[in-house]
Coordinates of C-alpha atoms and ligand atoms in Angstrom, one line a residue:
Chain A
M1 CA 32.2 -14.9 -23.5
P2 CA 30.4 -18.2 -23.3
P3 CA 27.7 -18.5 -20.7
P4 CA 28.8 -20.3 -17.6
N5 CA 26.4 -23.2 -18.1
T6 CA 27.6 -26.6 -18.9
P7 CA 25.7 -29.8 -19.4
E8 CA 27.2 -31.4 -16.3
E9 CA 25.0 -31.5 -13.3
G10 CA 25.1 -33.3 -10.0
V11 CA 28.1 -35.5 -10.5
V12 CA 30.5 -32.8 -10.9
A13 CA 28.9 -30.7 -8.3
T14 CA 29.4 -33.3 -5.6
N15 CA 33.0 -34.0 -6.7
T16 CA 34.0 -30.4 -6.7
S17 CA 31.9 -29.2 -3.8
S18 CA 34.8 -29.4 -1.4
I19 CA 36.9 -27.3 -3.6
L20 CA 34.2 -24.9 -4.4
A21 CA 32.8 -24.2 -1.0
L22 CA 32.1 -20.6 -1.9
R23 CA 28.8 -20.5 -0.1
P24 CA 26.9 -23.0 2.0
S25 CA 24.2 -23.1 -0.7
M26 CA 26.3 -23.7 -3.7
S27 CA 24.3 -24.8 -6.6
R28 CA 25.0 -25.2 -10.3
D29 CA 23.4 -24.0 -13.4
G30 CA 22.9 -26.8 -15.9
G31 CA 21.5 -24.9 -18.8
G32 CA 24.1 -25.8 -21.4
D33 CA 21.8 -26.7 -24.2
G34 CA 19.9 -23.5 -24.0
G35 CA 22.8 -21.3 -23.1
G36 CA 24.4 -21.4 -26.5
G37 CA 27.6 -23.4 -25.8
G38 CA 29.6 -24.8 -22.9
G39 CA 31.8 -22.8 -20.6
G40 CA 35.4 -23.7 -19.6
G41 CA 36.4 -26.8 -17.7
P42 CA 34.1 -28.5 -15.3
S43 CA 35.7 -26.9 -12.3
S44 CA 35.4 -23.4 -13.5
A45 CA 31.9 -23.9 -14.8
A46 CA 30.6 -24.6 -11.3
A47 CA 32.6 -22.0 -9.5
V48 CA 30.0 -19.3 -9.5
D49 CA 26.2 -19.6 -9.3
L50 CA 25.0 -16.6 -11.2
R51 CA 21.7 -16.8 -9.4
L52 CA 23.3 -15.9 -6.1
L53 CA 25.1 -12.9 -7.3
E54 CA 24.4 -9.5 -6.0
Y55 CA 23.8 -6.9 -8.7
E56 CA 25.4 -3.5 -8.3
D57 CA 22.5 -1.6 -9.9
A58 CA 18.8 -2.3 -10.4
V59 CA 18.3 -4.7 -13.3
D60 CA 16.0 -3.8 -16.2
E61 CA 12.6 -5.5 -15.9
N62 CA 13.1 -7.1 -19.4
L63 CA 16.2 -9.0 -18.2
I64 CA 14.4 -10.6 -15.3
C65 CA 13.2 -14.1 -15.4
P66 CA 9.4 -14.3 -14.6
I67 CA 9.9 -17.4 -12.6
C68 CA 12.9 -16.8 -10.3
R69 CA 12.7 -13.0 -10.6
V70 CA 16.4 -12.3 -10.8
A71 CA 18.5 -11.4 -13.9
L72 CA 18.2 -14.3 -16.4
V73 CA 20.8 -17.0 -16.3
G74 CA 21.2 -19.0 -19.6
P75 CA 18.1 -17.3 -21.2
V76 CA 15.9 -19.2 -23.6
I77 CA 13.0 -17.9 -25.6
T78 CA 9.9 -19.8 -26.5
N79 CA 8.0 -19.6 -29.8
C80 CA 5.4 -17.6 -28.0
D81 CA 8.2 -15.0 -27.3
H82 CA 8.6 -15.5 -23.6
V83 CA 12.0 -15.5 -22.0
F84 CA 13.1 -17.6 -19.0
C85 CA 16.2 -19.0 -17.4
H86 CA 16.8 -22.3 -19.1
R87 CA 16.8 -24.1 -15.7
C88 CA 13.7 -22.4 -14.5
L89 CA 11.8 -23.3 -17.7
V90 CA 13.0 -27.0 -17.6
Q91 CA 11.8 -27.3 -14.0
A92 CA 8.5 -25.7 -14.7
H93 CA 8.0 -27.7 -17.9
A94 CA 8.6 -31.0 -16.1
L95 CA 5.6 -30.2 -13.8
N96 CA 3.4 -28.8 -16.5
P97 CA 4.3 -28.9 -20.2
V98 CA 3.1 -25.4 -21.1
C99 CA 4.5 -21.9 -21.3
P100 CA 4.3 -20.6 -17.7
V101 CA 3.2 -17.2 -18.8
D102 CA 0.4 -17.8 -21.3
R103 CA -0.1 -21.5 -20.5
L104 CA 0.0 -22.6 -24.2
P105 CA 1.2 -26.1 -24.8
L106 CA 5.0 -26.0 -25.2
K107 CA 7.5 -28.6 -26.6
L108 CA 10.7 -27.9 -24.8
V109 CA 13.1 -29.0 -27.5
S110 CA 11.4 -27.9 -30.7
E111 CA 9.7 -24.8 -29.5
T112 CA 12.4 -23.0 -27.5
R113 CA 15.8 -21.6 -28.5
P114 CA 18.5 -19.6 -26.9
A115 CA 17.6 -16.0 -26.4
P116 CA 19.0 -13.5 -29.0
K117 CA 22.6 -12.5 -28.6
I118 CA 21.7 -9.0 -27.7
V119 CA 19.9 -10.2 -24.6
Q120 CA 22.9 -12.3 -23.6
N121 CA 25.2 -9.4 -24.1
Q122 CA 23.1 -7.1 -21.9
L123 CA 23.2 -9.8 -19.2
D124 CA 26.9 -10.2 -19.6
N125 CA 27.4 -6.5 -19.0
L126 CA 25.5 -6.3 -15.7
N127 CA 27.8 -5.3 -12.9
V128 CA 28.0 -7.7 -10.0
R129 CA 29.9 -8.0 -6.7
C130 CA 32.5 -10.6 -6.2
P131 CA 30.8 -13.6 -4.4
N132 CA 33.7 -13.6 -2.0
H133 CA 32.5 -10.3 -0.7
A134 CA 31.9 -11.7 2.7
R135 CA 35.6 -12.9 2.9
G136 CA 36.8 -9.4 2.0
C137 CA 36.9 -9.1 -1.8
H138 CA 35.1 -5.9 -2.7
L139 CA 35.5 -6.1 -6.5
V140 CA 32.6 -5.1 -8.7
V141 CA 32.9 -6.6 -12.2
A142 CA 30.9 -7.4 -15.3
R143 CA 28.8 -10.6 -14.8
S144 CA 30.6 -12.3 -17.7
L145 CA 33.9 -11.9 -16.0
V146 CA 33.1 -12.7 -12.4
E147 CA 33.7 -16.4 -12.9
N148 CA 37.1 -15.9 -14.3
H149 CA 37.9 -13.6 -11.4
V150 CA 36.8 -16.0 -8.8
T151 CA 38.4 -19.1 -10.3
R152 CA 41.7 -17.6 -11.3
Y153 CA 42.4 -14.3 -9.5
C154 CA 40.3 -13.7 -6.4
D155 CA 42.5 -14.0 -3.4
K156 CA 39.5 -14.9 -1.3
T157 CA 38.4 -18.0 -3.3
M158 CA 38.6 -21.2 -1.4
V159 CA 41.0 -23.7 -2.9
P160 CA 42.2 -27.2 -1.8
C161 CA 44.8 -27.3 0.9
P162 CA 48.3 -27.7 -0.6
H163 CA 49.1 -30.5 1.8
P164 CA 48.5 -33.7 -0.2
S165 CA 46.8 -35.7 2.6
C166 CA 44.6 -32.8 3.8
E167 CA 41.0 -32.7 2.7
H168 CA 40.3 -29.1 3.8
T169 CA 40.1 -25.9 1.7
V170 CA 41.9 -22.7 2.3
V171 CA 41.7 -19.1 1.0
R172 CA 43.9 -18.8 -2.1
N173 CA 45.9 -16.1 -0.4
D174 CA 47.1 -18.7 2.2
V175 CA 48.1 -21.4 -0.2
G176 CA 51.8 -20.6 0.2
K177 CA 51.6 -20.9 4.0
G178 CA 51.4 -24.7 3.9
C179 CA 48.6 -26.6 5.7
L180 CA 46.8 -24.4 8.1
H181 CA 44.4 -27.1 9.3
Y182 CA 45.6 -27.6 12.8
D183 CA 44.0 -26.4 16.0
V184 CA 45.0 -23.1 17.4
Q185 CA 43.7 -20.9 20.2
C186 CA 42.8 -17.3 19.6
E187 CA 45.1 -15.2 21.8
Y188 CA 42.3 -12.7 22.5
C189 CA 39.3 -14.8 23.3
E190 CA 40.9 -18.2 23.9
G191 CA 38.5 -19.8 21.5
N192 CA 39.7 -22.9 19.6
M193 CA 39.7 -23.0 15.9
L194 CA 41.7 -24.0 12.8
K195 CA 44.6 -21.8 12.0
A196 CA 43.1 -21.2 8.5
D197 CA 40.1 -19.6 10.1
L198 CA 42.0 -17.6 12.7
E199 CA 42.5 -14.5 10.5
I200 CA 38.8 -14.1 9.7
H201 CA 37.9 -14.8 13.2
Q202 CA 40.2 -12.1 14.6
D203 CA 39.2 -9.7 11.9
Q204 CA 35.4 -10.1 12.0
K205 CA 34.2 -12.3 14.8
C206 CA 36.5 -12.3 17.8
P207 CA 34.6 -10.7 20.7
N208 CA 37.8 -9.6 22.4
R209 CA 40.2 -8.4 19.8
K210 CA 40.6 -4.6 20.0
K211 CA 41.5 -2.3 17.3
D212 CA 42.5 1.4 17.2
C213 CA 40.2 3.6 15.1
E214 CA 42.1 5.2 12.2
L215 CA 40.2 8.4 12.6
C216 CA 39.9 9.1 16.3
S217 CA 42.5 6.5 17.6
A218 CA 40.0 5.2 20.2
E219 CA 40.1 1.5 20.9
F220 CA 37.1 -0.7 20.2
V221 CA 36.3 -4.4 19.7
R222 CA 37.3 -5.2 16.2
N223 CA 34.0 -6.8 15.1
K224 CA 32.2 -3.8 16.5
Q225 CA 33.6 -1.5 13.8
E226 CA 30.2 -0.6 12.4
E227 CA 28.9 0.4 15.8
H228 CA 32.0 2.5 16.4
M229 CA 31.5 4.2 13.1
K230 CA 28.1 5.3 14.3
E231 CA 29.6 7.1 17.2
C232 CA 33.2 7.9 16.2
P233 CA 33.7 11.7 16.7
E234 CA 35.9 12.0 13.6
V235 CA 33.6 10.3 11.1
E236 CA 32.2 12.7 8.4
V237 CA 28.5 13.2 8.9
S238 CA 26.1 15.5 7.3
C239 CA 24.4 18.4 9.2
K240 CA 21.4 17.3 11.2
Y241 CA 19.4 19.8 9.2
A242 CA 20.3 18.0 6.0
P243 CA 16.7 17.0 5.4
F244 CA 15.8 20.7 5.3
G245 CA 18.5 21.6 2.8
C246 CA 21.9 22.0 4.6
T247 CA 24.5 20.3 2.4
Q248 CA 27.5 20.7 4.8
Q249 CA 29.6 17.7 5.7
M250 CA 31.8 17.8 8.9
S251 CA 33.2 15.5 11.5
R252 CA 30.7 14.3 14.1
K253 CA 32.4 16.4 16.9
M254 CA 32.0 19.5 14.8
A255 CA 28.4 18.8 14.0
E256 CA 27.2 20.0 17.4
G257 CA 28.8 23.4 17.0
H258 CA 27.7 23.7 13.4
G259 CA 24.2 22.8 14.3
E260 CA 23.9 25.9 16.5
K261 CA 25.1 28.2 13.8
C262 CA 23.5 26.4 10.8
D263 CA 21.4 28.6 8.6
Y264 CA 18.8 25.9 8.5
R265 CA 18.3 25.5 12.2
V266 CA 15.3 27.8 12.1
V267 CA 13.6 25.3 9.8
G268 CA 14.7 22.4 12.0
P269 CA 12.1 22.5 14.8
V270 CA 9.3 23.3 12.4
G271 CA 10.3 20.5 10.1
E272 CA 10.6 18.1 13.1
Q273 CA 7.2 19.1 14.3
L274 CA 5.9 18.7 10.7
A275 CA 7.3 15.2 10.5
E276 CA 5.8 14.4 13.9
L277 CA 2.4 15.8 12.9
R278 CA 2.6 14.0 9.6
S279 CA 3.2 10.6 11.3
E280 CA 0.5 11.4 13.8
L281 CA -1.8 12.2 11.0
T282 CA -1.2 9.0 9.2
A283 CA -1.8 7.1 12.4
L284 CA -5.1 9.0 12.9
Q285 CA -6.1 8.4 9.3
E286 CA -5.6 4.7 9.7
K287 CA -7.6 4.8 12.9
D288 CA -10.3 6.8 11.2
R289 CA -10.5 4.4 8.4
M290 CA -11.0 1.5 10.8
K291 CA -13.7 3.5 12.7
D292 CA -15.4 4.4 9.4
R293 CA -15.4 0.7 8.5
R294 CA -17.0 -0.2 11.8
I295 CA -19.6 2.6 11.6
K296 CA -20.5 1.6 8.1
F297 CA -20.8 -1.9 9.2
L298 CA -23.0 -1.0 12.2
E299 CA -25.1 1.2 10.1
N300 CA -25.7 -1.7 7.7
R301 CA -27.4 -3.5 10.5
G302 CA -30.2 -0.9 10.7
Y303 CA -33.3 -0.6 8.5
T304 CA -33.6 -4.1 7.2
L305 CA -36.1 -6.7 6.3
P306 CA -37.2 -9.1 8.9
A307 CA -35.9 -12.7 8.8
S308 CA -37.5 -15.0 6.2
N309 CA -39.8 -16.7 8.7
A310 CA -41.5 -13.3 9.5
T311 CA -41.8 -12.1 5.9
E312 CA -45.1 -14.0 5.4
A313 CA -46.7 -12.8 8.6
I314 CA -46.3 -9.1 7.8
S315 CA -46.6 -9.3 4.1
D316 CA -50.2 -7.8 4.2
I317 CA -48.8 -4.7 5.9
S318 CA -47.5 -2.4 3.3
L319 CA -43.9 -1.8 4.2
P320 CA -42.1 1.4 3.2
E321 CA -40.1 0.5 0.2
S322 CA -37.0 2.3 1.4
S323 CA -36.6 -0.1 4.3
T324 CA -36.3 -3.2 2.1
N325 CA -32.6 -3.1 1.7
A326 CA -31.9 -6.7 0.6
D327 CA -28.2 -6.6 1.3
M328 CA -28.4 -6.3 5.0
A329 CA -28.7 -8.6 7.9
P330 CA -32.2 -9.5 8.9
Y331 CA -33.7 -9.0 12.3
E332 CA -34.3 -11.7 14.8
S333 CA -38.0 -11.0 15.4
R334 CA -40.9 -8.9 14.1
D335 CA -41.2 -6.9 17.3
Q336 CA -37.6 -5.9 17.1
Y337 CA -38.2 -4.9 13.5
F338 CA -41.2 -2.7 14.3
L339 CA -39.4 -1.2 17.2
S340 CA -36.6 -0.2 15.1
L341 CA -38.9 1.1 12.5
F342 CA -40.7 3.2 15.1
E343 CA -37.5 4.5 16.4
T344 CA -36.4 5.5 13.0
M345 CA -39.7 7.3 12.4
E346 CA -39.5 9.0 15.7
S347 CA -36.0 10.3 15.0
K348 CA -37.2 11.4 11.6
V349 CA -40.0 13.4 13.1
E350 CA -37.7 14.9 15.6
R351 CA -35.3 15.9 12.9
L352 CA -38.2 17.4 10.8
S353 CA -39.6 19.5 13.7
S354 CA -36.2 20.8 14.6
A355 CA -35.7 21.7 10.9
L356 CA -39.1 23.4 10.9
A357 CA -38.3 25.5 14.0
E358 CA -35.0 26.5 12.4
V359 CA -36.7 27.6 9.2
E360 CA -39.3 29.5 11.2
G361 CA -36.7 31.3 13.1
R362 CA -34.8 32.2 10.0
H363 CA -38.0 33.5 8.4
S364 CA -39.0 35.8 11.2
M365 CA -35.5 37.1 11.4
M366 CA -35.6 37.9 7.8
L367 CA -38.9 39.6 8.1
I368 CA -37.7 41.8 11.0
N369 CA -34.7 42.7 9.0
E370 CA -36.7 43.6 6.0
T371 CA -39.4 45.6 7.8
L372 CA -36.9 47.6 9.8
Q373 CA -35.3 48.6 6.5
I374 CA -38.6 49.5 5.0
K375 CA -39.6 51.5 8.1
D376 CA -36.4 53.5 7.9
Q377 CA -37.0 54.2 4.3
L378 CA -40.5 55.2 5.0
T379 CA -39.4 57.8 7.6
E380 CA -36.9 59.1 5.3
I381 CA -39.4 59.4 2.5
R382 CA -41.9 61.0 4.9
S383 CA -39.4 63.7 5.9
T384 CA -38.4 64.3 2.3
L385 CA -42.1 64.7 1.4
G386 CA -42.6 67.2 4.2
V387 CA -39.6 69.2 3.0
L388 CA -40.9 69.1 -0.5
G389 CA -44.4 70.2 0.6
M390 CA -42.9 73.2 2.4
H391 CA -40.9 74.1 -0.7
V392 CA -43.9 73.9 -2.9
R393 CA -45.9 76.0 -0.4
W394 CA -43.2 78.6 -0.1
L395 CA -42.8 78.8 -3.9
M396 CA -46.5 79.2 -4.3
N397 CA -46.8 81.9 -1.8
F398 CA -43.8 83.6 -3.3
R399 CA -45.5 83.5 -6.7
L400 CA -48.8 84.7 -5.4
Q401 CA -47.2 87.5 -3.5
E402 CA -45.3 88.5 -6.6
R403 CA -48.5 88.5 -8.6
G404 CA -50.3 90.6 -5.9
R405 CA -47.5 93.1 -6.0
V406 CA -47.6 93.4 -9.8
G407 CA -51.3 93.8 -9.8
A408 CA -54.3 92.3 -11.6
G409 CA -53.5 93.6 -15.1
S410 CA -50.2 91.7 -15.4
P411 CA -49.8 89.8 -18.7
A412 CA -47.0 87.6 -17.4
M413 CA -49.3 85.0 -16.0
P414 CA -50.7 82.2 -18.2
G415 CA -54.3 82.7 -18.3
S416 CA -55.9 79.4 -17.0
L417 CA -53.5 78.7 -14.1
A418 CA -53.6 82.3 -13.0
G419 CA -57.3 82.5 -13.2
N420 CA -57.7 79.2 -11.4
Q421 CA -55.4 80.2 -8.6
Q422 CA -56.9 83.6 -8.3
G423 CA -60.3 82.0 -7.8
T424 CA -59.3 79.5 -5.1
S425 CA -56.4 80.9 -3.1
D426 CA -56.8 84.6 -3.3
P427 CA -58.9 84.8 -0.1
N428 CA -56.4 82.8 1.9
L429 CA -53.3 84.5 0.7
P430 CA -52.7 87.1 3.4
R431 CA -53.1 84.5 6.1
R432 CA -50.9 81.9 4.6
L433 CA -48.0 84.1 3.9
S434 CA -46.8 84.2 7.4
D435 CA -43.7 86.1 8.6
T436 CA -42.0 83.0 9.9
M437 CA -42.1 81.5 6.5
R438 CA -40.4 84.4 4.9
E439 CA -37.8 84.7 7.5
H440 CA -37.0 80.9 7.5
P441 CA -37.3 79.6 4.0
P442 CA -37.1 75.8 3.9
R443 CA -33.8 74.5 3.0
L444 CA -33.5 72.2 0.1
Chain O
M1 CA 5.2 -37.9 -12.7
S2 CA 7.6 -39.9 -10.6
S3 CA 10.4 -38.9 -13.0
T4 CA 9.7 -35.2 -12.4
P5 CA 12.8 -33.5 -11.0
K6 CA 11.7 -31.9 -7.8
P7 CA 14.9 -30.6 -6.3
T8 CA 14.6 -29.8 -2.7
S9 CA 18.2 -29.3 -2.1
S10 CA 19.5 -26.6 0.1
A11 CA 20.2 -24.6 -3.0
Q12 CA 16.6 -24.7 -4.1
T13 CA 15.4 -23.8 -0.6
S14 CA 17.7 -20.9 -0.4
G15 CA 16.7 -19.8 -3.9
A16 CA 13.0 -19.9 -2.7
A17 CA 13.9 -18.1 0.5
R18 CA 15.7 -15.3 -1.4
L19 CA 12.8 -15.0 -3.8
L20 CA 10.3 -14.8 -1.0
Q21 CA 12.4 -12.3 0.9
R22 CA 12.4 -10.1 -2.2
Q23 CA 8.7 -10.5 -2.8
L24 CA 7.9 -9.8 0.8
K25 CA 9.9 -6.6 0.7
E26 CA 8.3 -5.5 -2.6
M27 CA 4.8 -6.2 -1.3
S28 CA 5.3 -4.4 2.0
T29 CA 6.5 -1.3 0.2
A30 CA 3.9 -1.4 -2.6
K31 CA 1.4 1.4 -2.4
D32 CA -1.1 0.1 -4.9
L33 CA -2.3 -2.9 -2.9
P34 CA -5.3 -1.5 -1.0
G35 CA -6.7 -3.9 1.5
I36 CA -3.7 -6.3 1.6
S37 CA -1.0 -6.4 4.2
V38 CA 1.7 -9.0 4.6
G39 CA 4.4 -9.9 7.1
L40 CA 6.2 -12.8 8.5
L41 CA 4.5 -15.0 11.2
N42 CA 7.9 -15.7 12.6
E43 CA 10.9 -13.4 11.9
N44 CA 13.2 -16.4 11.1
N45 CA 11.0 -18.2 8.7
V46 CA 10.3 -16.5 5.4
F47 CA 8.2 -19.5 4.2
V48 CA 5.2 -18.6 6.4
W49 CA 3.5 -15.3 5.8
E50 CA 0.8 -13.7 7.8
V51 CA -1.7 -12.0 5.6
V52 CA -4.5 -9.6 6.5
L53 CA -7.2 -9.0 3.9
M54 CA -9.5 -6.0 4.3
I55 CA -12.5 -6.6 2.1
N56 CA -13.8 -3.5 0.3
D57 CA -17.1 -2.1 1.7
D58 CA -18.6 -2.3 -1.7
C59 CA -18.3 -6.1 -1.7
K60 CA -21.7 -7.7 -1.7
Y61 CA -21.6 -10.2 1.0
Y62 CA -18.3 -9.8 2.8
G63 CA -17.9 -6.0 2.7
G64 CA -16.0 -4.5 5.6
A65 CA -14.5 -7.8 6.8
Y66 CA -11.0 -8.1 8.2
F67 CA -9.7 -11.7 7.5
R68 CA -6.4 -13.1 8.7
A69 CA -4.7 -16.0 6.9
H70 CA -1.4 -17.8 6.8
L71 CA 0.3 -18.2 3.5
T72 CA 2.7 -21.2 3.6
F73 CA 5.2 -21.7 0.8
P74 CA 6.8 -25.1 0.0
P75 CA 10.6 -25.4 -0.5
E76 CA 9.9 -25.9 -4.2
Y77 CA 8.3 -22.5 -4.6
P78 CA 7.8 -21.0 -7.1
H79 CA 7.5 -24.3 -9.0
L80 CA 4.9 -25.5 -6.5
P81 CA 2.1 -23.3 -5.1
P82 CA 1.8 -22.1 -1.5
K83 CA -1.1 -22.9 0.7
L84 CA -3.5 -20.3 2.2
V85 CA -5.2 -21.1 5.5
F86 CA -7.6 -18.6 7.1
Q87 CA -7.4 -18.2 10.8
A88 CA -10.3 -18.0 13.2
P89 CA -12.9 -16.7 12.6
V90 CA -12.9 -18.8 9.4
P91 CA -14.9 -17.0 6.7
F92 CA -18.2 -18.8 5.9
H93 CA -17.5 -19.2 2.2
P94 CA -18.2 -21.8 -0.4
N95 CA -14.5 -22.1 -1.3
I96 CA -13.1 -22.2 2.2
Y97 CA -13.0 -25.5 4.2
A98 CA -14.1 -25.4 7.9
S99 CA -10.4 -25.9 8.7
G100 CA -9.7 -22.5 7.1
E101 CA -7.9 -23.9 4.0
L102 CA -8.7 -22.1 0.8
C103 CA -9.6 -24.0 -2.3
I104 CA -8.8 -21.9 -5.4
S105 CA -7.7 -23.3 -8.7
I106 CA -4.6 -21.2 -9.1
L107 CA -3.2 -22.7 -5.9
H108 CA -3.6 -26.3 -7.2
P109 CA -0.5 -27.8 -8.5
P110 CA -0.9 -28.7 -12.2
E111 CA -0.1 -32.4 -12.0
D112 CA -2.4 -33.1 -9.2
D113 CA -5.4 -35.2 -10.4
K114 CA -7.8 -34.8 -7.5
Y115 CA -9.2 -31.6 -9.0
G116 CA -9.9 -33.3 -12.3
Y117 CA -12.7 -31.0 -13.3
E118 CA -10.4 -28.0 -13.6
T119 CA -8.4 -27.4 -16.7
A120 CA -4.7 -27.0 -16.3
A121 CA -5.1 -23.5 -17.6
E122 CA -6.6 -22.3 -14.3
R123 CA -4.0 -23.9 -12.1
W124 CA -0.7 -22.9 -10.5
S125 CA 2.0 -21.5 -12.7
P126 CA 5.5 -20.5 -11.5
V127 CA 5.0 -17.0 -12.8
Q128 CA 2.3 -16.4 -10.1
T129 CA 3.4 -14.3 -7.2
P130 CA 2.0 -13.7 -3.7
E131 CA 0.5 -10.5 -5.1
T132 CA -1.4 -12.2 -7.9
I133 CA -2.6 -14.9 -5.5
L134 CA -3.9 -12.5 -2.9
L135 CA -5.7 -10.4 -5.6
S136 CA -7.4 -13.6 -6.8
V137 CA -8.4 -14.4 -3.2
I138 CA -9.9 -10.9 -2.8
S139 CA -11.9 -11.4 -6.0
L140 CA -13.1 -14.7 -4.6
F141 CA -14.9 -12.7 -1.8
S142 CA -16.6 -10.6 -4.4
E143 CA -17.6 -13.5 -6.5
P144 CA -17.7 -16.8 -4.5
N145 CA -17.5 -19.8 -6.8
D146 CA -20.3 -22.3 -6.0
E147 CA -19.0 -24.9 -8.3
S148 CA -16.5 -27.3 -6.8
P149 CA -17.3 -26.1 -3.3
A150 CA -15.1 -26.7 -0.2
N151 CA -18.0 -25.8 2.1
L152 CA -21.1 -27.6 0.9
D153 CA -23.4 -25.8 3.3
A154 CA -22.2 -22.4 2.2
A155 CA -22.4 -23.3 -1.5
K156 CA -26.0 -24.5 -1.0
L157 CA -27.1 -21.5 0.9
L158 CA -25.4 -19.2 -1.6
R159 CA -27.4 -20.8 -4.4
Q160 CA -30.6 -20.4 -2.4
D161 CA -29.7 -16.7 -1.8
R162 CA -29.0 -16.1 -5.5
A163 CA -32.4 -17.7 -6.3
G164 CA -34.0 -15.4 -3.7
E165 CA -35.2 -18.4 -1.7
S166 CA -33.5 -17.7 1.6
K167 CA -31.5 -15.0 3.4
E168 CA -29.6 -17.5 5.5
F169 CA -26.4 -17.1 3.6
R170 CA -26.3 -13.4 4.2
R171 CA -27.1 -13.9 7.8
R172 CA -24.2 -16.3 8.4
V173 CA -21.8 -14.3 6.4
R174 CA -22.6 -11.1 8.3
K175 CA -22.1 -13.0 11.5
C176 CA -18.6 -14.0 10.5
V177 CA -17.9 -10.5 9.2
R178 CA -18.9 -9.1 12.6
E179 CA -16.7 -11.7 14.3
S180 CA -13.8 -10.7 12.0
L181 CA -14.1 -7.2 13.3
G182 CA -13.8 -8.4 16.8
E183 CA -17.4 -7.9 17.7
D184 CA -19.5 -10.3 19.8
Ligands
ZN1 ZN1 14.8 -17.9 -13.8
ZN2 ZN1 4.4 -18.1 -23.8
ZN3 ZN1 37.0 -11.4 -5.6
ZN4 ZN1 45.4 -28.6 5.2
ZN5 ZN1 39.2 -14.5 19.3
ZN6 ZN1 36.9 6.4 15.8
ZN7 ZN1 23.9 22.8 8.6

């Protein structure tokens, strides 16, 4: 498929513009020398401006011209390996003879060539909508074929009126109907127009012509079809909880009933609230950002050096180094500066004293907590000690008693301890071994 | 350059309009353009954009500012550059005229001789986009260019500031930054 570019420009365009009134902004691509060969006849070459086409799918970044930023038309490649539409490059080169991307000097004829065939093929295969889309042709076709479709087959292409003395154009579909270029009145709105335009007027523009809906058979103004579709009770819609996961499709009038039974309705209110909160959050974040900015800005106005005229006067006073932030706006006068310094110090002192008080409070609290614990432990220890003492005393008495019962000649007692105890505690023994002690031995 | 083809036909205009429409949409949905927001000044005219630049707080002189500008594209766009004009309060900046018009080399058409001191390499190229333009403008606030000044006063004071001789530049810049935030 040869690219649609031909060397003709301007002359042909004006001659054929009446025939080829596809769009108000018809323009032609004159990139024949770069495009690798001419297209068909002059009339067909100009029929479709590939730059105006609507692409069915997103176009790969590598196939997009860096100048006009749509899919390349008549691609050429430079010696520095940059690809442009031929026409874009010619235009750019006329203003500045360099490669638009890297700005290296560029000779248009000797340093550029048509892009490799593979690029052209990829471009040819892109799917586009028929440019007569607005007149009612909904064909989607490979880009390389769209021109053939428009010039030969599309019913909605404008062609010269079959009447020899008539200068107007007419949709190809209507060629057989003879000259339609006479004034008529629309029977619905009473507007005046050419017969040739009547059909489109009544189909798409007439404010009065009514139409019955194919789905709900309600009547609506024909050019308000889209609006009716938005409210037609028979149109298939998805469940209102679809954003939360429901995949059911049903007619609009059923949707209400389904909504009440939908499994996802529980999630609905929560989700709505969530979305609401989220949007509120972004709004607040934005606000917050602006406030932050302002606060930062206002803060920047504090603690700064005095204006240059005052620097000298106070240079003998040693200024705290932290206050010389060079990036901030200076103060109007010295007094103001010292006042602000004083205020800062005051607030610092205040902050310090409150911090001190806090620390003190914390410390005494800690002390109280600690001492209380220690006191408890002490009482505990004291009572354990008392118990232990009683045990020891009881045991001792028990021993002494036993020894007294056995008598002085007992060999069971180790000599030194027995002798020692005998010497010191024997006289007290009867008194110490009280009855209460024996009856209530201390518990362990 | 009189032989230069400069088509300003309706075809070219509508090509430029479609390109701008697409670029506007791309930029308004882009997430990685912090500090730049764009829109149309008038819904029916895609050739005049309203731009708001929020200068990063880390920026030395202009940090925190909130500048508004109009970006006006010619019918020959992208072959000829747009014009950027700051709105009041006009930033006190070596490269911005008192009228608000910005003087930056990438917005100078390549064949224009009045900026003879620049090499063509720094000038407009049709592969520039509104995005690349505005990013260059933002960087101009971080690093004002005191060669080829548009505001001689500002350029002089900036040089004095850099030499540590005077703080007047900062003072005037902070004033216009405050004004840009709608204060005093
Ligand atoms: Zn291009
Ligand atoms: Zn290159
Ligand atoms: Zn068609
Ligand atoms: Zn006719
Ligand atoms: Zn009518
Ligand atoms: Zn209906
Ligand atoms: Zn559901």
